[in-house]
Coordinates of C-alpha atoms and ligand atoms in Angstrom, one line a residue:
M1 CA 52.4 -52.7 -16.9
L2 CA 52.7 -53.7 -13.4
K3 CA 53.9 -57.0 -12.0
V4 CA 52.4 -58.7 -9.1
E5 CA 54.1 -62.1 -9.3
G6 CA 52.4 -65.4 -9.2
Y7 CA 48.9 -64.5 -10.3
T8 CA 47.4 -65.8 -13.5
F9 CA 47.4 -62.5 -15.2
D10 CA 51.1 -62.0 -14.3
R11 CA 51.8 -65.4 -15.7
A12 CA 50.0 -64.7 -18.9
K13 CA 52.0 -61.5 -19.3
R14 CA 55.2 -63.4 -18.7
E15 CA 54.3 -65.9 -21.3
A16 CA 53.7 -63.3 -23.8
V17 CA 57.1 -61.6 -23.1
E18 CA 58.8 -65.0 -23.2
A19 CA 57.2 -66.0 -26.4
V20 CA 58.4 -62.7 -28.1
Q21 CA 61.9 -63.2 -26.7
A22 CA 62.0 -66.8 -27.9
A23 CA 60.9 -65.6 -31.3
L24 CA 63.5 -62.8 -31.4
G25 CA 66.1 -65.3 -30.3
E26 CA 67.4 -63.0 -27.6
P27 CA 66.4 -61.3 -24.4
A28 CA 64.9 -57.8 -24.9
E29 CA 63.3 -55.3 -22.6
L30 CA 59.7 -55.7 -23.2
T31 CA 56.6 -54.3 -21.6
T32 CA 53.0 -55.3 -21.8
A33 CA 49.9 -53.2 -22.1
L34 CA 46.2 -53.6 -22.3
P35 CA 44.7 -53.1 -25.7
P36 CA 41.9 -50.5 -25.9
A37 CA 38.4 -51.8 -25.3
E38 CA 37.4 -51.7 -29.0
V39 CA 40.2 -54.1 -30.0
D40 CA 39.5 -57.8 -29.9
A41 CA 42.5 -58.8 -28.0
D42 CA 43.5 -59.3 -24.3
L43 CA 47.1 -58.3 -24.0
A44 CA 49.6 -56.3 -26.1
I45 CA 53.3 -55.9 -26.4
P46 CA 54.4 -52.6 -27.9
C47 CA 57.1 -53.2 -30.6
F48 CA 58.3 -49.5 -30.7
P49 CA 61.3 -50.1 -28.4
L50 CA 62.5 -52.9 -30.7
A51 CA 62.5 -50.8 -33.8
A52 CA 65.5 -48.6 -33.5
Q53 CA 68.0 -51.4 -33.0
R54 CA 66.5 -53.6 -35.7
R55 CA 66.2 -50.9 -38.2
K56 CA 62.7 -51.9 -39.0
S57 CA 59.4 -50.2 -38.3
P58 CA 57.3 -51.3 -35.4
P59 CA 54.5 -52.7 -37.6
E60 CA 57.0 -54.7 -39.6
I61 CA 58.3 -56.2 -36.4
A62 CA 54.9 -56.8 -35.1
G63 CA 54.0 -58.6 -38.4
E64 CA 57.0 -60.8 -38.2
L65 CA 56.4 -61.7 -34.6
A66 CA 52.8 -62.5 -35.2
R67 CA 54.0 -65.2 -37.7
S68 CA 56.7 -66.6 -35.6
V69 CA 55.6 -66.5 -32.0
R70 CA 54.6 -69.8 -30.3
P71 CA 52.2 -68.7 -27.5
G72 CA 52.3 -70.6 -24.1
P73 CA 49.3 -72.4 -22.5
L74 CA 47.6 -69.2 -21.2
L75 CA 47.7 -67.7 -24.7
A76 CA 45.6 -68.6 -27.6
G77 CA 47.1 -66.6 -30.5
A78 CA 48.8 -63.4 -31.6
Q79 CA 48.1 -60.8 -34.3
A80 CA 49.8 -57.7 -35.3
A81 CA 47.9 -54.4 -35.0
G82 CA 50.0 -51.4 -36.0
G83 CA 53.1 -51.3 -33.9
Y84 CA 51.7 -53.7 -31.4
L85 CA 51.7 -57.4 -31.1
N86 CA 48.3 -58.4 -29.7
F87 CA 47.6 -61.6 -27.8
T88 CA 44.3 -63.3 -27.1
L89 CA 44.2 -65.3 -24.0
A90 CA 43.2 -69.0 -23.8
R91 CA 39.9 -68.5 -22.1
P92 CA 39.3 -71.8 -20.4
A93 CA 42.9 -72.0 -19.0
F94 CA 43.0 -68.4 -18.0
A95 CA 39.6 -68.5 -16.3
A96 CA 40.5 -71.7 -14.5
G97 CA 43.8 -70.1 -13.3
V98 CA 42.0 -67.0 -12.1
M99 CA 39.4 -68.9 -10.2
A100 CA 42.0 -71.1 -8.6
D101 CA 43.9 -68.0 -7.5
L102 CA 40.7 -66.5 -6.0
I103 CA 39.7 -69.6 -4.3
R104 CA 43.2 -70.2 -2.8
G105 CA 43.5 -66.6 -1.8
G106 CA 39.9 -65.9 -0.5
D107 CA 40.1 -62.7 1.5
R108 CA 43.8 -62.6 1.0
Y109 CA 43.4 -62.5 -2.8
G110 CA 45.6 -59.7 -4.2
T111 CA 48.2 -59.9 -1.4
S112 CA 51.7 -59.8 -2.7
E113 CA 55.3 -59.6 -1.6
V114 CA 56.0 -56.3 -3.3
G115 CA 56.8 -54.7 0.1
A116 CA 59.2 -57.5 1.1
G117 CA 58.5 -56.9 4.7
R118 CA 59.8 -53.2 4.6
T119 CA 58.5 -50.9 7.2
V120 CA 56.4 -47.9 6.2
V121 CA 55.5 -45.3 8.8
I122 CA 52.2 -43.7 7.9
D123 CA 51.4 -40.4 9.6
Y124 CA 47.7 -39.7 9.4
S125 CA 44.7 -38.0 11.0
A126 CA 46.8 -35.7 13.3
P127 CA 44.0 -33.3 14.5
N128 CA 44.8 -30.4 16.8
V129 CA 44.0 -30.5 20.5
A130 CA 41.4 -28.1 21.8
R131 CA 40.0 -27.8 18.3
Q132 CA 37.3 -29.6 16.5
M133 CA 38.6 -32.3 14.1
S134 CA 38.1 -30.7 10.7
V135 CA 36.9 -32.3 7.5
G136 CA 40.5 -32.0 6.3
H137 CA 41.5 -34.3 9.2
L138 CA 38.7 -36.6 8.2
R139 CA 40.3 -37.0 4.7
S140 CA 43.7 -37.6 6.3
T141 CA 42.2 -40.2 8.6
I142 CA 40.3 -42.1 5.8
I143 CA 43.0 -41.9 3.3
G144 CA 45.7 -42.8 5.8
A145 CA 43.8 -45.8 7.1
A146 CA 43.3 -47.1 3.6
L147 CA 47.0 -46.7 2.9
V148 CA 47.8 -48.8 6.0
N149 CA 45.5 -51.6 4.8
L150 CA 46.9 -51.4 1.2
H151 CA 50.5 -51.6 2.5
R152 CA 49.7 -54.5 4.6
H153 CA 48.1 -56.3 1.7
T154 CA 51.2 -55.8 -0.4
G155 CA 53.7 -57.2 2.0
Y156 CA 54.9 -54.0 3.8
R157 CA 54.9 -53.6 7.6
P158 CA 52.8 -50.5 8.1
V159 CA 53.1 -48.5 11.3
G160 CA 50.3 -46.0 11.7
D161 CA 51.0 -43.0 13.9
N162 CA 48.6 -40.2 14.9
H163 CA 50.8 -37.1 15.2
L164 CA 48.4 -35.1 17.4
G165 CA 48.8 -31.4 17.4
D166 CA 49.1 -31.2 21.2
W167 CA 52.0 -28.7 21.5
G168 CA 52.9 -25.3 20.3
T169 CA 52.4 -21.6 20.8
Q170 CA 48.7 -21.8 20.2
F171 CA 48.4 -23.2 23.7
G172 CA 49.7 -19.9 25.0
T173 CA 46.8 -18.3 23.4
L174 CA 44.4 -20.7 24.9
L175 CA 45.9 -20.5 28.4
Y176 CA 45.6 -16.8 28.3
A177 CA 42.1 -16.8 27.2
Y178 CA 41.3 -19.5 29.7
A179 CA 42.7 -17.5 32.6
H180 CA 40.7 -14.4 31.6
W181 CA 37.5 -15.3 29.9
L182 CA 36.4 -18.8 30.7
D183 CA 32.8 -19.5 31.1
R184 CA 33.1 -22.4 33.5
E185 CA 29.6 -23.7 33.2
A186 CA 30.0 -23.9 29.4
Y187 CA 33.3 -25.5 29.8
E188 CA 31.9 -28.2 32.0
R189 CA 29.1 -28.8 29.6
D190 CA 31.1 -29.0 26.5
P191 CA 34.9 -28.3 27.0
I192 CA 35.8 -28.4 23.3
A193 CA 33.1 -25.9 22.3
E194 CA 34.2 -23.6 25.1
L195 CA 37.9 -23.8 24.1
L196 CA 37.0 -23.1 20.6
R197 CA 35.0 -20.1 21.6
L198 CA 38.1 -18.8 23.6
Y199 CA 40.2 -19.3 20.6
V200 CA 37.9 -17.3 18.4
M201 CA 37.5 -14.6 21.1
F202 CA 41.3 -14.4 21.5
D203 CA 41.7 -13.7 17.9
E204 CA 39.1 -10.9 18.0
E205 CA 40.5 -9.3 21.1
A206 CA 44.0 -9.4 19.9
R207 CA 43.1 -7.6 16.7
K208 CA 41.9 -4.8 19.0
D209 CA 44.8 -5.0 21.4
P210 CA 48.0 -6.5 19.8
A211 CA 49.7 -6.5 23.2
L212 CA 47.7 -9.7 24.0
R213 CA 49.8 -11.6 21.6
E214 CA 52.8 -10.9 23.9
R215 CA 50.8 -12.1 26.9
A216 CA 50.0 -15.3 25.1
R217 CA 53.6 -15.8 24.3
E218 CA 54.5 -15.6 27.9
W219 CA 52.0 -18.3 28.7
S220 CA 53.4 -20.4 26.0
L221 CA 56.9 -20.1 27.4
K222 CA 55.6 -20.9 30.9
L223 CA 54.1 -24.1 29.4
E224 CA 57.4 -25.0 27.7
R225 CA 59.3 -24.3 30.9
G226 CA 57.1 -26.7 32.9
D227 CA 55.0 -24.2 35.0
P228 CA 52.7 -26.5 36.9
E229 CA 49.5 -24.5 36.4
A230 CA 50.0 -24.3 32.7
R231 CA 50.9 -28.0 32.5
T232 CA 47.9 -29.1 34.4
L233 CA 45.5 -27.1 32.3
W234 CA 47.2 -28.3 29.1
Q235 CA 46.9 -31.8 30.1
E236 CA 43.2 -31.3 30.8
F237 CA 42.7 -29.9 27.3
V238 CA 44.5 -32.9 25.8
R239 CA 42.4 -35.2 27.8
H240 CA 39.1 -33.6 26.8
S241 CA 40.1 -33.6 23.1
L242 CA 41.2 -37.2 23.0
V243 CA 37.7 -38.2 24.3
E244 CA 36.2 -36.2 21.5
F245 CA 38.5 -37.5 18.8
Q246 CA 37.9 -41.0 20.0
K247 CA 34.2 -40.7 19.2
T248 CA 35.0 -40.0 15.6
Y249 CA 37.6 -42.8 15.4
D250 CA 35.1 -45.2 16.9
L251 CA 32.5 -44.2 14.3
L252 CA 35.0 -44.6 11.5
E253 CA 36.5 -47.8 13.0
V254 CA 39.9 -46.4 12.6
R255 CA 42.8 -47.4 14.9
F256 CA 46.4 -46.3 15.2
D257 CA 49.5 -48.3 16.2
H258 CA 50.8 -45.2 18.0
T259 CA 49.4 -41.8 19.0
L260 CA 52.6 -39.9 19.7
G261 CA 51.6 -36.2 19.7
E262 CA 53.9 -33.3 19.1
S263 CA 54.4 -33.0 22.9
F264 CA 56.0 -36.4 22.9
Y265 CA 59.0 -34.8 21.2
E266 CA 59.4 -32.0 23.7
D267 CA 62.6 -33.4 25.2
K268 CA 63.8 -34.7 21.8
M269 CA 64.1 -31.4 20.0
E270 CA 67.2 -30.1 21.8
E271 CA 69.3 -32.9 20.4
V272 CA 68.2 -32.2 16.8
I273 CA 68.8 -28.4 17.2
S274 CA 72.3 -28.9 18.7
Q275 CA 73.2 -31.5 16.2
A276 CA 72.2 -29.3 13.3
R277 CA 74.2 -26.5 14.7
Q278 CA 77.3 -28.6 15.3
N279 CA 77.5 -30.0 11.8
G280 CA 76.8 -26.7 10.3
V281 CA 73.4 -27.5 8.8
A282 CA 71.8 -24.8 11.0
T283 CA 72.9 -21.2 11.4
T284 CA 71.9 -18.5 13.7
D285 CA 70.1 -15.5 12.4
G286 CA 69.3 -12.7 14.7
G287 CA 69.0 -15.0 17.6
A288 CA 66.9 -17.6 15.8
V289 CA 68.2 -21.0 14.6
I290 CA 67.4 -21.7 11.0
I291 CA 68.3 -24.1 8.2
R292 CA 68.8 -22.5 4.9
L293 CA 67.5 -24.4 1.9
D294 CA 68.4 -22.1 -1.0
D295 CA 70.7 -24.8 -2.5
A296 CA 67.6 -27.0 -2.7
G297 CA 65.7 -24.3 -4.5
I298 CA 63.6 -23.3 -1.4
T299 CA 64.0 -19.7 -0.5
T300 CA 62.2 -19.8 2.9
P301 CA 64.5 -21.3 5.5
L302 CA 63.3 -23.8 8.0
I303 CA 63.1 -22.2 11.5
L304 CA 64.3 -24.5 14.2
Q305 CA 64.1 -22.1 17.1
R306 CA 62.8 -18.7 17.5
S307 CA 64.9 -16.0 19.0
D308 CA 62.9 -16.3 22.3
G309 CA 63.8 -19.9 22.5
A310 CA 60.4 -21.3 21.4
T311 CA 60.4 -24.3 19.1
L312 CA 58.1 -24.8 16.2
Y313 CA 55.9 -27.3 14.4
A314 CA 58.9 -28.0 12.0
T315 CA 61.3 -28.5 14.9
R316 CA 58.9 -31.2 16.2
D317 CA 58.5 -32.7 12.8
L318 CA 62.3 -33.0 12.5
A319 CA 62.5 -34.7 16.0
T320 CA 59.6 -36.9 15.1
A321 CA 61.3 -38.1 11.9
V322 CA 64.6 -38.8 13.7
Y323 CA 62.7 -40.7 16.4
R324 CA 60.8 -42.8 13.9
I325 CA 63.9 -43.6 11.9
R326 CA 65.6 -44.9 15.1
T327 CA 62.6 -46.6 16.5
F328 CA 61.0 -48.3 13.5
R329 CA 63.8 -48.4 10.9
P330 CA 61.4 -47.5 8.1
A331 CA 62.1 -47.6 4.4
K332 CA 59.5 -44.9 3.9
I333 CA 57.7 -42.3 5.9
L334 CA 54.3 -41.1 4.4
Y335 CA 52.7 -37.9 5.7
V336 CA 49.0 -37.8 4.8
V337 CA 48.4 -34.1 5.1
G338 CA 46.6 -31.5 3.0
S339 CA 48.3 -29.9 0.1
D340 CA 48.4 -26.5 1.9
Q341 CA 51.3 -27.8 3.8
R342 CA 53.4 -28.5 0.7
L343 CA 56.1 -26.1 1.5
H344 CA 56.4 -27.3 5.1
F345 CA 57.0 -30.9 3.8
R346 CA 59.5 -29.8 1.2
Q347 CA 61.5 -28.0 3.8
L348 CA 61.2 -30.9 6.2
F349 CA 62.5 -33.4 3.7
E350 CA 65.4 -31.3 2.5
A351 CA 66.4 -30.6 6.1
L352 CA 66.3 -34.3 6.9
K353 CA 68.6 -35.0 3.9
K354 CA 71.0 -32.3 5.1
L355 CA 71.0 -33.9 8.6
G356 CA 72.1 -37.2 7.1
H357 CA 68.7 -39.0 6.9
G358 CA 68.5 -39.1 3.1
D359 CA 68.3 -42.9 2.9
V360 CA 64.7 -42.9 3.9
E361 CA 62.0 -42.1 1.3
Y362 CA 59.8 -39.3 2.5
V363 CA 56.4 -38.7 0.8
H364 CA 53.9 -36.0 1.3
V365 CA 50.7 -37.8 0.4
D366 CA 48.9 -34.6 -0.1
F367 CA 45.2 -34.1 -0.7
G368 CA 42.8 -31.3 -1.8
L369 CA 40.1 -29.4 0.1
V370 CA 36.6 -30.6 0.9
R371 CA 33.6 -28.4 0.3
L372 CA 30.3 -29.1 1.9
P373 CA 27.0 -28.3 0.4
E374 CA 25.5 -25.4 2.4
G375 CA 22.4 -25.8 4.6
R376 CA 21.6 -27.9 7.7
M377 CA 24.4 -30.3 7.3
S378 CA 27.2 -27.8 7.2
T379 CA 27.0 -26.2 10.6
R380 CA 29.8 -23.7 10.9
R381 CA 30.9 -22.3 14.2
G382 CA 34.1 -20.3 14.2
R383 CA 34.4 -21.4 10.5
V384 CA 35.0 -25.0 11.6
V385 CA 32.8 -27.7 10.2
F386 CA 31.7 -30.2 12.8
L387 CA 32.9 -33.5 11.6
Q388 CA 30.9 -35.5 14.0
E389 CA 27.8 -33.9 12.5
V390 CA 28.7 -34.8 9.0
L391 CA 29.1 -38.5 10.0
E392 CA 25.9 -38.5 11.9
E393 CA 24.1 -36.9 9.1
A394 CA 25.3 -39.6 6.7
I395 CA 24.1 -42.3 9.1
D396 CA 20.7 -40.6 9.5
R397 CA 20.2 -40.4 5.8
A398 CA 21.3 -44.0 5.3
R399 CA 18.9 -45.0 8.1
A400 CA 16.0 -43.3 6.4
L401 CA 16.8 -45.3 3.2
V402 CA 17.0 -48.6 5.2
D403 CA 13.8 -47.8 7.0
E404 CA 12.1 -47.3 3.7
K405 CA 13.5 -50.2 1.8
N406 CA 14.0 -52.8 4.6
P407 CA 11.3 -52.3 7.1
E408 CA 11.2 -56.0 7.8
L409 CA 14.7 -56.1 9.3
P410 CA 15.0 -56.1 13.0
E411 CA 15.8 -52.8 14.6
A412 CA 19.3 -53.6 15.6
E413 CA 20.2 -54.8 12.2
R414 CA 18.7 -51.7 10.6
R415 CA 20.9 -49.6 12.8
E416 CA 24.0 -51.5 11.9
V417 CA 23.2 -51.4 8.2
A418 CA 22.6 -47.6 8.4
R419 CA 26.0 -47.2 10.1
I420 CA 27.8 -49.4 7.6
V421 CA 26.2 -47.7 4.7
G422 CA 26.4 -44.1 6.0
V423 CA 30.1 -44.3 7.1
G424 CA 30.9 -46.3 4.0
A425 CA 29.3 -43.6 1.9
I426 CA 31.5 -40.8 3.4
K427 CA 34.6 -42.9 3.1
Y428 CA 34.0 -43.9 -0.5
A429 CA 33.0 -40.4 -1.6
D430 CA 36.6 -39.4 -0.5
L431 CA 38.5 -42.5 -1.6
S432 CA 36.9 -42.9 -5.0
Q433 CA 38.4 -39.6 -6.3
N434 CA 41.9 -38.8 -7.0
R435 CA 43.1 -37.5 -3.6
V436 CA 44.8 -34.4 -5.1
K437 CA 41.5 -33.0 -6.3
N438 CA 39.2 -30.9 -4.2
I439 CA 36.0 -32.8 -3.3
V440 CA 32.5 -31.7 -2.7
F441 CA 30.2 -33.6 -0.4
D442 CA 27.1 -34.3 -2.4
W443 CA 24.7 -36.3 -0.3
D444 CA 22.5 -37.6 -3.1
R445 CA 25.5 -38.8 -5.0
M446 CA 27.1 -40.3 -2.0
L447 CA 24.1 -42.4 -1.0
A448 CA 22.9 -43.1 -4.6
L449 CA 22.2 -46.8 -5.2
D450 CA 23.0 -46.7 -8.8
G451 CA 26.0 -44.5 -9.1
D452 CA 29.7 -44.6 -8.1
S453 CA 28.9 -44.8 -4.4
A454 CA 29.6 -47.1 -1.5
P455 CA 25.9 -48.2 -1.2
Y456 CA 26.0 -49.4 -4.9
L457 CA 29.0 -51.4 -4.2
Q458 CA 27.7 -52.8 -0.9
Y459 CA 24.5 -53.6 -2.7
T460 CA 26.4 -55.5 -5.4
Y461 CA 28.0 -57.5 -2.7
V462 CA 24.7 -58.2 -1.0
R463 CA 23.2 -59.2 -4.3
A464 CA 26.0 -61.6 -5.1
R465 CA 25.8 -63.2 -1.7
G466 CA 22.1 -63.5 -2.1
I467 CA 22.6 -65.5 -5.3
I468 CA 25.0 -67.8 -3.5
R469 CA 22.8 -68.4 -0.6
K470 CA 19.8 -69.1 -2.9
G471 CA 21.8 -71.6 -4.8
G472 CA 22.6 -73.5 -1.7
D473 CA 26.1 -72.4 -1.4
V474 CA 28.9 -72.8 -3.9
A475 CA 31.1 -75.7 -4.8
L476 CA 34.5 -74.3 -4.7
D477 CA 36.3 -77.6 -5.2
V478 CA 34.8 -78.2 -8.7
P479 CA 37.2 -77.2 -11.5
F480 CA 36.0 -74.2 -13.4
D481 CA 34.2 -75.1 -16.6
G482 CA 35.7 -73.3 -19.5
R483 CA 32.3 -72.9 -21.2
A484 CA 31.5 -70.3 -18.4
A485 CA 34.1 -67.9 -19.9
A486 CA 32.6 -68.0 -23.3
S487 CA 30.2 -65.0 -23.3
A488 CA 31.5 -61.5 -23.6
Q489 CA 30.0 -60.7 -20.2
E490 CA 31.6 -63.7 -18.5
W491 CA 34.9 -63.1 -20.1
A492 CA 34.9 -59.3 -19.2
L493 CA 34.2 -60.3 -15.5
I494 CA 37.0 -62.9 -15.4
K495 CA 39.5 -60.6 -16.8
H496 CA 38.5 -57.9 -14.3
L497 CA 38.8 -60.2 -11.4
A498 CA 42.2 -61.2 -12.7
R499 CA 43.4 -57.6 -12.6
F500 CA 42.5 -56.9 -8.9
P501 CA 46.0 -57.7 -7.7
D502 CA 47.4 -55.2 -10.1
A503 CA 44.9 -52.6 -8.9
V504 CA 45.9 -53.1 -5.3
H505 CA 49.5 -52.9 -6.2
E506 CA 49.1 -49.7 -8.3
A507 CA 47.0 -48.0 -5.5
T508 CA 49.8 -48.8 -3.1
R509 CA 52.6 -47.7 -5.4
A510 CA 51.1 -44.3 -6.2
Y511 CA 49.3 -43.9 -2.8
Y512 CA 46.1 -43.8 -4.8
P513 CA 43.3 -45.6 -3.0
H514 CA 40.9 -44.4 -5.8
V515 CA 42.5 -47.0 -8.1
V516 CA 41.0 -49.8 -6.0
A517 CA 37.7 -47.8 -5.7
N518 CA 37.5 -47.5 -9.5
H519 CA 38.2 -51.1 -9.9
L520 CA 35.4 -52.1 -7.7
F521 CA 33.0 -49.7 -9.4
Q522 CA 33.8 -51.3 -12.7
L523 CA 33.5 -54.8 -11.1
A524 CA 30.0 -53.9 -9.9
Q525 CA 29.0 -52.7 -13.5
L526 CA 30.5 -55.8 -15.1
F527 CA 28.7 -57.9 -12.6
H528 CA 25.3 -56.4 -13.1
A529 CA 25.8 -56.6 -17.0
F530 CA 26.7 -60.3 -16.5
Y531 CA 23.8 -61.0 -14.2
Q532 CA 21.3 -59.4 -16.5
E533 CA 22.1 -61.5 -19.4
I534 CA 23.6 -64.7 -18.2
P535 CA 21.5 -67.3 -16.1
V536 CA 23.3 -68.4 -13.0
L537 CA 21.0 -70.6 -11.0
Q538 CA 19.0 -71.4 -14.1
A539 CA 21.9 -72.3 -16.1
E540 CA 21.6 -75.1 -18.7
D541 CA 23.5 -77.7 -16.8
N542 CA 25.3 -78.3 -13.5
G543 CA 28.8 -77.6 -15.0
L544 CA 27.9 -74.2 -16.1
R545 CA 25.8 -73.4 -13.0
W546 CA 28.7 -74.3 -10.7
S547 CA 31.2 -72.3 -12.5
R548 CA 28.9 -69.3 -12.8
Q549 CA 28.3 -69.6 -9.1
Q550 CA 32.0 -69.6 -8.6
L551 CA 32.1 -66.4 -10.6
V552 CA 29.5 -64.8 -8.4
W553 CA 31.4 -65.9 -5.4
G554 CA 34.5 -64.3 -6.8
V555 CA 32.7 -61.0 -7.3
A556 CA 31.5 -61.1 -3.7
T557 CA 35.0 -62.0 -2.4
V558 CA 36.8 -59.3 -4.3
M559 CA 34.1 -56.6 -3.5
R560 CA 34.4 -57.5 0.2
T561 CA 38.3 -57.6 0.2
G562 CA 38.6 -54.4 -1.9
L563 CA 36.1 -52.4 0.2
G564 CA 37.8 -53.8 3.3
L565 CA 41.1 -52.3 2.0
L566 CA 39.3 -48.9 1.8
G567 CA 38.1 -49.4 5.4
I568 CA 34.5 -49.9 4.2
R569 CA 32.5 -52.8 5.6
V570 CA 29.8 -54.7 3.8
P571 CA 26.4 -55.7 5.3
E572 CA 24.8 -59.1 4.5
R573 CA 21.4 -57.7 3.9
M574 CA 20.2 -54.4 2.5
Y575 CA 17.4 -52.9 0.5
S576 CA 15.8 -56.2 -0.2
R577 CA 12.3 -54.8 -0.5
F578 CA 12.4 -53.1 -3.9
P579 CA 14.1 -54.0 -7.1
V580 CA 16.7 -51.3 -7.5
P581 CA 16.2 -49.1 -10.6
G582 CA 19.2 -48.1 -12.6
I583 CA 21.4 -51.2 -12.1
G584 CA 20.0 -53.2 -14.9
H585 CA 17.6 -55.6 -13.1
G586 CA 14.3 -53.7 -12.7
A587 CA 11.7 -56.3 -12.0
K588 CA 13.5 -59.2 -13.6
C589 CA 15.3 -60.2 -10.4
R590 CA 16.5 -63.7 -10.6
V591 CA 17.3 -64.2 -7.0
Ligands
LIG601 N1 48.3 -31.2 13.3 C1 48.6 -30.8 11.9 C2 47.5 -30.0 11.3 O1 46.4 -30.1 11.7 C3 48.9 -32.0 11.0 C4 50.1 -32.8 11.3 C5 50.6 -33.7 10.2 N2 51.7 -34.5 10.5 C6 52.9 -34.0 10.6 N3 53.8 -34.9 11.0 N4 53.2 -32.8 10.4 O2 47.8 -29.2 10.5

């Protein structure tokens, strides 16, 4: 099991390990695990690793240990169960510890020093200039932004870089098409749409007349050699695209520390190429410069330079990595890019090792495809899905829900809530699933109030905040009353809150934002189960009431913090008009 030091759950795990070591009379490599839900215990130590050396069966060892261990203050007792030694936690002490962690941490709850200040460059979004940002880039943007937050929370220094596709032979295509077929009026109205049309048109025409590819190549070389006309036009394309991309980033509220597109490396590729040749990493092959990677089990060589002198995507990626290593001194570089580029990154990482940059950890944080339901919301032009429309559709749908359920809110607030909910729904639909899987946009599921969706979690937050407001705020300086950890519902909630730091750590370690998303979904379910059965504001006495209010406050805090790590905001009010079906309250609202 993971270790995020200093938090109560970690202390409990350490106590369990130390108790076993003391009973064994010697240090031993021990791990802890969570017992399955049906077992009445909170923590387990598997005894299997101890068996071989001691020539006893794991159940025998567990049985002996159960009789001899002396549990520390966070532990209440130990029992053997098969090859496991199970511990129960001392509920009052554990609960008080968790609440103290939460109150001390506030929105910083779950932070850790796991990263120890090490720098991680995160390469994300990276759309291509003169194209529409695709839904694939949306995934990269959302996952990358979440990884930036997660790394910051766990003590790394994240550096976010948007590696814009603003260079390469495709601009030759575009320049040729622009010179011959531009519809100036259309271009002035909507430059990106017109450039896209030219792109598609070039493809069609070149299929009829392959000589066009040669013309495009000439334009591309003109651009690389600094021809003023080609340069001016290219700059214009980049400028128009950046304006377009920025609209999407504004909607998503995503920012980058750097936006160093591929063109930034134009004058930095020569060094990489000549170095690779000098130290024999690269060879020439019919005029082209290549790096063979057979010894790494990759049969396709990486092409550094074509025989006509043109450089490639991979050349720029090599120069980019070298620049990043020099400039930021990273321990890791993460590339948040679809799994269709797996080969490219395998080649890149091997080539970097050959070039002497093997001390950096390179990770291709890959992800699957997105499928959109057909119909109005999946406009396709030139087979590209218009991302802006997907986002706007989500906001429109959220707006309709808000109008229906919160007509009393002022217009400005309704607009804001619709935006928070709509954008949150898109982000959550992506981040709540294992990134390697393909995802399908399912509007109903995405915006459902009672399912694994952003609105459900946001609503849980709003609900918790409502209870706190109704109770006239929460006394955070009152020590937690152990009686408020007695019921199954309270105890499950407390243990779940205790595990949030581990979820954050695990999500960061495996580059899996869905681990945090799933944790929050479970938190919401536990909260609603708790609130359905356990009176908070109507509690029997003040001690219980204050502590249960603290619990509710803890839920709100973890929900806001966790969603914040995923880049999802929470509204303060939402859907107040109707009791929400399916989350366990029905009409018996206690707020
Ligand atoms: N622009 C590229 C594409 O859309 C993605 C770039 C990803 N980052 C990188 N360093 N290669 O396919």
